[in-house]
Amino acid sequence: MVEGDGRLVPATDDEVMEMEDFLEHENSEMRVVADTGQSLECISIERSSSGKLRLECPKGTADADFGKLNAKLQMLQKVKQEERLRLSCESPIRSCAKKESQCSDDKFPVMVENNQSDTPHQEIPSLASSLNYTHSNQSGSVDQCSRPSEGVMESGSSASAVYSALKPDFSMFDGEICLDKLSIRELHELFKVTFGRETTVKDKQWLKRRIAMSLTNSRDVSATTFIIKDNKIIRKCEDSSGNGDAENVISMDNAAGEADINFKDSSALEGCVTEDNQVVSETKPGKHDMENGLGVEDHQRAAKRVRKPTKRYIEELSENESRDPNPTPTPTPTAMLSSSRNFGPGLSTTSYVRLSRDTCSEMRTFITRVDSLGGSDVQVPCVSRVRRSHPRKDITSLTKFLPIDLAKDAKLDNKALGENGSCAASESLEKVLKARSTPGKFQPMRATETLLSSEPEKEQQLPGVSTNEPQQESRPKRADPPSHPSEDSIVTVPTAKGGMRRKHHRAWTPVEVMKLVDGVSRCGAGKWSEIKRLSFSSHSYRTSVDLKDKWRNLLKASFAQTPADEGMNVRKHGTTPIPETILVRVRELAGMNSQAPPNFSSRNLVAGAGNAHGHRSGYL
DNA sequence: TTTAGGG
DNA sequence: CCCTAAA
């Protein structure tokens, strides 16, 4: 999820769920569409899926720069044009030359004509109407431009074909092409415009880097991580690796005025491509082994895997996967690029969402495995968000593993060796611990602090939640407001047997508690599995046993706390206070439970009881 | 596989 | 929270 400022914030379960549903919908649609091979249809769905996802790339900060940039670029246009003319004469770039003559307006990018005459209309327009020099210099890319698009056009099953066609171009395209292909002179010009002074440096790399840095206002630009289109610089975001290709490769710009349409189309295409990625990787994984990185990981994991994680952890894994599609607070684009490159194109953030199932799990396992201490390769699922707002001191056995400390350490470590942080925010305490002992190894980057947004909301229950039980049944998981634990932690507790036992704690949020209470009121205490089904279907990490335990604790708490209500209010610091409302309800349920057999339609009773004791029945 | 209870 | 016996 994206905050207004563009920061990434953890999504709630429900949001995730919704998103997943949504995506699944989209996916199915997309698959159908993809099969038809009609890119136009892709466009239709683009808005909903890719469009939405696109928001995830924080270009807020970049926009300002772009403004400046554009001005500069405009100035540059003239220079570039000259240059282009020259180039077109001396270089074998036919299409550009051709285009040059056709394109009268230098303000707009030259279109890459690439002999697409047979194409009725540009269905796969290019983002890569990327600045003139983008294509004016890449003779090679021109060819590549035509291929994929043709693929889409011609082959029915081409969706995947397109994708694979695109793949090889990845590393090349978003990287060096834009600036790299500029002549020194162009670079100088650009430098001058950018910095307002001349430079005598002949080092192309340096110039490039310098300019890029300036343009993106980033110190981390090592290569060009942006592209320029329609006189605007688009900073490449997380999804760049995936997009970049689509954008760059499938460039077939038509009228300059269609910038918007183009953009949409291309993003649509991107959607398709990405989707294809998923499909493809599912169906023909072998093909991507080399390019994708996923395959490799998969293999490694397969090879190294010794022990299968317990079901619970598997669940948790998936939960986390789905939950933090954008774990990192978007590092610099460069970092992003590199990281996504390291792990294969499919891992761009945007596609993260879509591919999360496969990719992420692979990733996690992979990283995990790497991290594991020499020898004991306990599979440690990477979990995100280490700490919660309040340090929990009540976890006696974990006291010395206080999340805070760990988080801190993690951060430090990250700074120290922040690098391949692609699976970033995911971190487990175990990892941290290991990191301590084996510094210099991989560390997830960017502690999750910045991500922390959802707080242990002590919100009152939703208005309709308990008053109308039936409704709730119809929409069990909807009742969950945007609350989120925002905290997972896995701690290893040394066991006598020499092994490490994972102790995993996830604080119960009031909402969860409420759901539990509702569930009990509905199904009766003891029907934990059912309750889980009804009310916790979205929380894979709460097992029926957990529910039972929690209920037990609730009972205890409710009966312990109530008598000395005033005095007890001295809450143990750190412990999440249980709202009296809930406690009251628990008590009632408990009492009721003992009096009446569970079968007795408890819901009416509960409601009645709740209201009967109503002097503080604010709960409902 | 789910519940119940102990740790 | 984990583990395990019992159903």
XYZ file of C-alpha atoms in Angstrom, chain A residues 103 118 272 275 304 356 367 407 473 484 577 587:
12
model
C 9.219 14.009 -37.812
C 1.597 -3.998 -41.424
C 0.109 -8.413 -19.883
C 1.034 -11.554 -16.157
C 19.537 -27.710 -0.252
C 4.236 -12.934 -4.950
C 17.433 -16.003 1.288
C 15.713 -4.355 14.895
C -21.571 -14.427 9.153
C -2.803 -4.862 11.596
C -4.595 -3.707 27.421
C -17.120 -13.058 30.876
